[in-house]
Amino acid sequence: MTAIRGARERARAEITAAIKEEARRQLADQGATKLSLRAVARELGMVSSALYRYFPSRDELLTALIVDAYNAVGDAAERALREGGGPDAAPLARWTAVCRAVRGWALAHPHEYALIYGSPVPGYAAPQDTVVPASRVGLALISVVRDARAAGQLRTPEPPEPPDAAAEVPPEVRADLAALRARLAEPPAGGANGTAAQAAAGGEDVLNERLIAAWAELFGLLSFELFGQFNRVIEARDAFFDLAVCRLGRELGLRGRDRGRDAAAGREYV
Amino acid sequence: MTAIRGARERARAEITAAIKEEARRQLADQGATKLSLRAVARELGMVSSALYRYFPSRDELLTALIVDAYNAVGDAAERALREGGGPDAAPLARWTAVCRAVRGWALAHPHEYALIYGSPVPGYAAPQDTVVPASRVGLALISVVRDARAAGQLRTPEPPEPPDAAAEVPPEVRADLAALRARLAEPPAGGANGTAAQAAAGGEDVLNERLIAAWAELFGLLSFELFGQFNRVIEARDAFFDLAVCRLGRELGLRGRDRGRDAAAGREYV
DNA sequence: TGTACATCAGTGAACGCGCGTTCACTGATGTAC
DNA sequence: TGTACATCAGTGAACGCGCGTTCACTGATGTAC
């Protein structure tokens, strides 16, 4: 990756970008299924076969758009994590900042949202390249909770009332959660982190289940809003979303007031 | 609607049903966007133009499938409401029964699920006919809470801890919730129910916000499971779903144990 | 009960369209000596 | 610095496909008298 590249290489990068840009435009117009190589080429003043110099097939172009979309929403979430006050801000404020950033991106790019969080495109199988970008929003949400705990700003969830055996996290789920923790664990500083991790695990299962469910709820709210299920049900979309994610964060045990709730209503969503 | 109809009318109903059935089959194979009148006709041994005797366009056929899908999942939810023990069963058990029924249908009919809860089909605008069927699952969930309250089986939600002004339901959302309550209210038995409804409203807003958010979370969980977001994250799908909806129900204040949690793991979903 | 007419289901051909992908090709841009 | 060759971007035509929808038509099924 030299800073100065040959003219050919530069041209290639530019045209690749132009193709993706035009493809995104058509995506926003018509949705993923209507996206066609021919139409993109036509709009760019090229002949359709020329696109094959840049993308070996329509599916590869789609994959590139999917990766870009995951990265765009991931960027938005991570920016909110930093600019929402950094690790020192009130955890609840960070949580809602991330949620609002994701919603802001989704409202601004509904078809890209549908591309990655809606029905899978028929006949298209997501390749491995999408896995890491796809996880960025989830990781941002996890960061909020982690940082809060590190700062002693996390209440421990109250046991259910009345106590109920069904509230315990069953072993299969515990295994999933343990695998996740292992995957997310930073490389160990000391030697044996396995046992330490296991010791800490028991108390965390309930929290982690809530966190994953909150992650699903966030996108459930967005999908309902964007895909029309809230039509004739909830019209005060901004306020309802704020209220719901604020409650969610509080249920996770995040401390702090949700500063900026009013300020966010109008301008924060572009 | 006479019970005995002419042969023509009967044939018409049968063929209409056969068309929808074949269309559903293709939907399950390839998804909504690939559904084509020509392919349906071909499979039924008809010529493509013959379908226009039954559906004036592809969009009308799609609409019929959408309505059918909403009704199918609505049926499943309502059946669970009745067979999950009726109004006298423990509210939490009824709640999880409805949630599981919805999931069971979704897993059995993923493409129909995607048709109604996934990305909107581009260029297709859902007509008014879909509104009522689309609301049936939500109404079933509401019933659980209503019946529980009527039976004194509903805990009132605890105020947030620490008390937070942001936790109060803002006026715009209160207006939406009031409109919903009005729409759902049974015709008044006495004369002036307006004031009585208003009096009861204040205490209900928090509950109703949670209920709608729970509704969104239910489908957020299902969409994540069906659309692939849980891949490499949660593999114990049954157990995780049960755990999450059980907690959800408890957070709503529904009393009772979640009976049948173990029994449900394997067989209940078909 | 029988006949004359209207209604309807289904046919087959056609219109016009857009799509993804392949292939042999022409020039222009880069590279090695 | 100049020349010979290789690499690459883009062209234009073509293949083969499937789609939604229209239209004039043929028979069969129903209805009114």
PDB file of N, CA and C in Angstrom, chain B residues 94-135:
ATOM      1  N   ARG B  94     -48.934 -18.340  29.623  1.00  0.00           N
ATOM      2  CA  ARG B  94     -49.661 -17.956  28.416  1.00  0.00           C
ATOM      3  C   ARG B  94     -48.769 -17.104  27.519  1.00  0.00           C
ATOM      4  N   TRP B  95     -48.052 -16.194  28.152  1.00  0.00           N
ATOM      5  CA  TRP B  95     -47.156 -15.316  27.385  1.00  0.00           C
ATOM      6  C   TRP B  95     -46.136 -16.123  26.596  1.00  0.00           C
ATOM      7  N   THR B  96     -45.463 -17.023  27.293  1.00  0.00           N
ATOM      8  CA  THR B  96     -44.437 -17.795  26.592  1.00  0.00           C
ATOM      9  C   THR B  96     -45.075 -18.724  25.560  1.00  0.00           C
ATOM     10  N   ALA B  97     -46.283 -19.194  25.835  1.00  0.00           N
ATOM     11  CA  ALA B  97     -46.945 -20.060  24.859  1.00  0.00           C
ATOM     12  C   ALA B  97     -47.199 -19.298  23.561  1.00  0.00           C
ATOM     13  N   VAL B  98     -47.646 -18.073  23.684  1.00  0.00           N
ATOM     14  CA  VAL B  98     -47.900 -17.280  22.473  1.00  0.00           C
ATOM     15  C   VAL B  98     -46.588 -17.018  21.737  1.00  0.00           C
ATOM     16  N   CYS B  99     -45.584 -16.619  22.478  1.00  0.00           N
ATOM     17  CA  CYS B  99     -44.283 -16.338  21.845  1.00  0.00           C
ATOM     18  C   CYS B  99     -43.742 -17.565  21.130  1.00  0.00           C
ATOM     19  N   ARG B 100     -43.854 -18.696  21.784  1.00  0.00           N
ATOM     20  CA  ARG B 100     -43.337 -19.919  21.166  1.00  0.00           C
ATOM     21  C   ARG B 100     -44.136 -20.303  19.934  1.00  0.00           C
ATOM     22  N   ALA B 101     -45.420 -20.071  19.998  1.00  0.00           N
ATOM     23  CA  ALA B 101     -46.245 -20.396  18.832  1.00  0.00           C
ATOM     24  C   ALA B 101     -45.834 -19.546  17.640  1.00  0.00           C
ATOM     25  N   VAL B 102     -45.579 -18.289  17.894  1.00  0.00           N
ATOM     26  CA  VAL B 102     -45.154 -17.400  16.807  1.00  0.00           C
ATOM     27  C   VAL B 102     -43.823 -17.878  16.243  1.00  0.00           C
ATOM     28  N   ARG B 103     -42.927 -18.230  17.141  1.00  0.00           N
ATOM     29  CA  ARG B 103     -41.629 -18.716  16.673  1.00  0.00           C
ATOM     30  C   ARG B 103     -41.770 -20.016  15.896  1.00  0.00           C
ATOM     31  N   GLY B 104     -42.627 -20.902  16.413  1.00  0.00           N
ATOM     32  CA  GLY B 104     -42.836 -22.170  15.719  1.00  0.00           C
ATOM     33  C   GLY B 104     -43.299 -21.937  14.288  1.00  0.00           C
ATOM     34  N   TRP B 105     -44.239 -21.034  14.133  1.00  0.00           N
ATOM     35  CA  TRP B 105     -44.713 -20.730  12.780  1.00  0.00           C
ATOM     36  C   TRP B 105     -43.587 -20.146  11.939  1.00  0.00           C
ATOM     37  N   ALA B 106     -42.847 -19.246  12.528  1.00  0.00           N
ATOM     38  CA  ALA B 106     -41.781 -18.570  11.776  1.00  0.00           C
ATOM     39  C   ALA B 106     -40.721 -19.563  11.304  1.00  0.00           C
ATOM     40  N   LEU B 107     -40.350 -20.490  12.182  1.00  0.00           N
ATOM     41  CA  LEU B 107     -39.325 -21.464  11.794  1.00  0.00           C
ATOM     42  C   LEU B 107     -39.848 -22.396  10.712  1.00  0.00           C
ATOM     43  N   ALA B 108     -41.144 -22.674  10.780  1.00  0.00           N
ATOM     44  CA  ALA B 108     -41.721 -23.592   9.793  1.00  0.00           C
ATOM     45  C   ALA B 108     -41.955 -22.893   8.458  1.00  0.00           C
ATOM     46  N   HIS B 109     -42.076 -21.580   8.484  1.00  0.00           N
ATOM     47  CA  HIS B 109     -42.379 -20.841   7.248  1.00  0.00           C
ATOM     48  C   HIS B 109     -41.471 -19.617   7.126  1.00  0.00           C
ATOM     49  N   PRO B 110     -40.178 -19.849   7.008  1.00  0.00           N
ATOM     50  CA  PRO B 110     -39.258 -18.706   7.049  1.00  0.00           C
ATOM     51  C   PRO B 110     -39.486 -17.679   5.948  1.00  0.00           C
ATOM     52  N   HIS B 111     -39.835 -18.149   4.752  1.00  0.00           N
ATOM     53  CA  HIS B 111     -40.009 -17.172   3.675  1.00  0.00           C
ATOM     54  C   HIS B 111     -41.298 -16.378   3.838  1.00  0.00           C
ATOM     55  N   GLU B 112     -42.317 -17.035   4.372  1.00  0.00           N
ATOM     56  CA  GLU B 112     -43.535 -16.275   4.652  1.00  0.00           C
ATOM     57  C   GLU B 112     -43.281 -15.280   5.779  1.00  0.00           C
ATOM     58  N   TYR B 113     -42.474 -15.695   6.739  1.00  0.00           N
ATOM     59  CA  TYR B 113     -42.090 -14.751   7.789  1.00  0.00           C
ATOM     60  C   TYR B 113     -41.373 -13.552   7.178  1.00  0.00           C
ATOM     61  N   ALA B 114     -40.407 -13.852   6.303  1.00  0.00           N
ATOM     62  CA  ALA B 114     -39.654 -12.761   5.677  1.00  0.00           C
ATOM     63  C   ALA B 114     -40.577 -11.862   4.865  1.00  0.00           C
ATOM     64  N   LEU B 115     -41.573 -12.471   4.262  1.00  0.00           N
ATOM     65  CA  LEU B 115     -42.511 -11.690   3.445  1.00  0.00           C
ATOM     66  C   LEU B 115     -43.218 -10.626   4.266  1.00  0.00           C
ATOM     67  N   ILE B 116     -43.572 -10.959   5.503  1.00  0.00           N
ATOM     68  CA  ILE B 116     -44.351  -9.986   6.277  1.00  0.00           C
ATOM     69  C   ILE B 116     -43.515  -9.224   7.298  1.00  0.00           C
ATOM     70  N   TYR B 117     -42.423  -9.798   7.775  1.00  0.00           N
ATOM     71  CA  TYR B 117     -41.631  -9.084   8.780  1.00  0.00           C
ATOM     72  C   TYR B 117     -40.243  -8.688   8.282  1.00  0.00           C
ATOM     73  N   GLY B 118     -39.926  -9.026   7.038  1.00  0.00           N
ATOM     74  CA  GLY B 118     -38.634  -8.652   6.496  1.00  0.00           C
ATOM     75  C   GLY B 118     -38.717  -7.374   5.696  1.00  0.00           C
ATOM     76  N   SER B 119     -37.719  -7.165   4.857  1.00  0.00           N
ATOM     77  CA  SER B 119     -37.703  -5.951   4.040  1.00  0.00           C
ATOM     78  C   SER B 119     -38.968  -5.902   3.194  1.00  0.00           C
ATOM     79  N   PRO B 120     -39.534  -4.726   3.070  1.00  0.00           N
ATOM     80  CA  PRO B 120     -40.697  -4.600   2.186  1.00  0.00           C
ATOM     81  C   PRO B 120     -40.302  -4.953   0.758  1.00  0.00           C
ATOM     82  N   VAL B 121     -41.201  -5.585   0.030  1.00  0.00           N
ATOM     83  CA  VAL B 121     -40.933  -5.885  -1.375  1.00  0.00           C
ATOM     84  C   VAL B 121     -40.902  -4.568  -2.150  1.00  0.00           C
ATOM     85  N   PRO B 122     -39.838  -4.337  -2.923  1.00  0.00           N
ATOM     86  CA  PRO B 122     -39.703  -3.041  -3.593  1.00  0.00           C
ATOM     87  C   PRO B 122     -40.820  -2.827  -4.600  1.00  0.00           C
ATOM     88  N   GLY B 123     -41.361  -1.636  -4.589  1.00  0.00           N
ATOM     89  CA  GLY B 123     -42.404  -1.296  -5.541  1.00  0.00           C
ATOM     90  C   GLY B 123     -43.761  -1.828  -5.163  1.00  0.00           C
ATOM     91  N   TYR B 124     -43.816  -2.471  -4.016  1.00  0.00           N
ATOM     92  CA  TYR B 124     -45.107  -2.997  -3.591  1.00  0.00           C
ATOM     93  C   TYR B 124     -45.601  -2.214  -2.387  1.00  0.00           C
ATOM     94  N   ALA B 125     -46.808  -1.718  -2.460  1.00  0.00           N
ATOM     95  CA  ALA B 125     -47.382  -0.977  -1.337  1.00  0.00           C
ATOM     96  C   ALA B 125     -48.512  -1.797  -0.737  1.00  0.00           C
ATOM     97  N   ALA B 126     -48.395  -2.102   0.535  1.00  0.00           N
ATOM     98  CA  ALA B 126     -49.388  -2.932   1.203  1.00  0.00           C
ATOM     99  C   ALA B 126     -50.725  -2.191   1.250  1.00  0.00           C
ATOM    100  N   PRO B 127     -51.758  -2.811   0.747  1.00  0.00           N
ATOM    101  CA  PRO B 127     -53.064  -2.170   0.785  1.00  0.00           C
ATOM    102  C   PRO B 127     -53.698  -2.295   2.161  1.00  0.00           C
ATOM    103  N   GLN B 128     -54.851  -1.695   2.281  1.00  0.00           N
ATOM    104  CA  GLN B 128     -55.527  -1.617   3.566  1.00  0.00           C
ATOM    105  C   GLN B 128     -55.911  -2.999   4.127  1.00  0.00           C
ATOM    106  N   ASP B 129     -56.133  -3.962   3.250  1.00  0.00           N
ATOM    107  CA  ASP B 129     -56.603  -5.286   3.681  1.00  0.00           C
ATOM    108  C   ASP B 129     -55.661  -5.955   4.669  1.00  0.00           C
ATOM    109  N   THR B 130     -54.409  -5.539   4.662  1.00  0.00           N
ATOM    110  CA  THR B 130     -53.450  -6.242   5.508  1.00  0.00           C
ATOM    111  C   THR B 130     -53.453  -5.732   6.946  1.00  0.00           C
ATOM    112  N   VAL B 131     -54.100  -4.611   7.191  1.00  0.00           N
ATOM    113  CA  VAL B 131     -53.964  -3.970   8.498  1.00  0.00           C
ATOM    114  C   VAL B 131     -54.507  -4.854   9.625  1.00  0.00           C
ATOM    115  N   VAL B 132     -55.725  -5.321   9.448  1.00  0.00           N
ATOM    116  CA  VAL B 132     -56.338  -6.109  10.522  1.00  0.00           C
ATOM    117  C   VAL B 132     -55.597  -7.428  10.765  1.00  0.00           C
ATOM    118  N   PRO B 133     -55.353  -8.239   9.721  1.00  0.00           N
ATOM    119  CA  PRO B 133     -54.604  -9.473   9.971  1.00  0.00           C
ATOM    120  C   PRO B 133     -53.235  -9.203  10.598  1.00  0.00           C
ATOM    121  N   ALA B 134     -52.619  -8.087  10.212  1.00  0.00           N
ATOM    122  CA  ALA B 134     -51.277  -7.797  10.709  1.00  0.00           C
ATOM    123  C   ALA B 134     -51.259  -7.532  12.203  1.00  0.00           C
ATOM    124  N   SER B 135     -52.409  -7.211  12.767  1.00  0.00           N
ATOM    125  CA  SER B 135     -52.413  -6.809  14.170  1.00  0.00           C
ATOM    126  C   SER B 135     -52.720  -7.966  15.118  1.00  0.00           C
TER     127      SER B 135
END
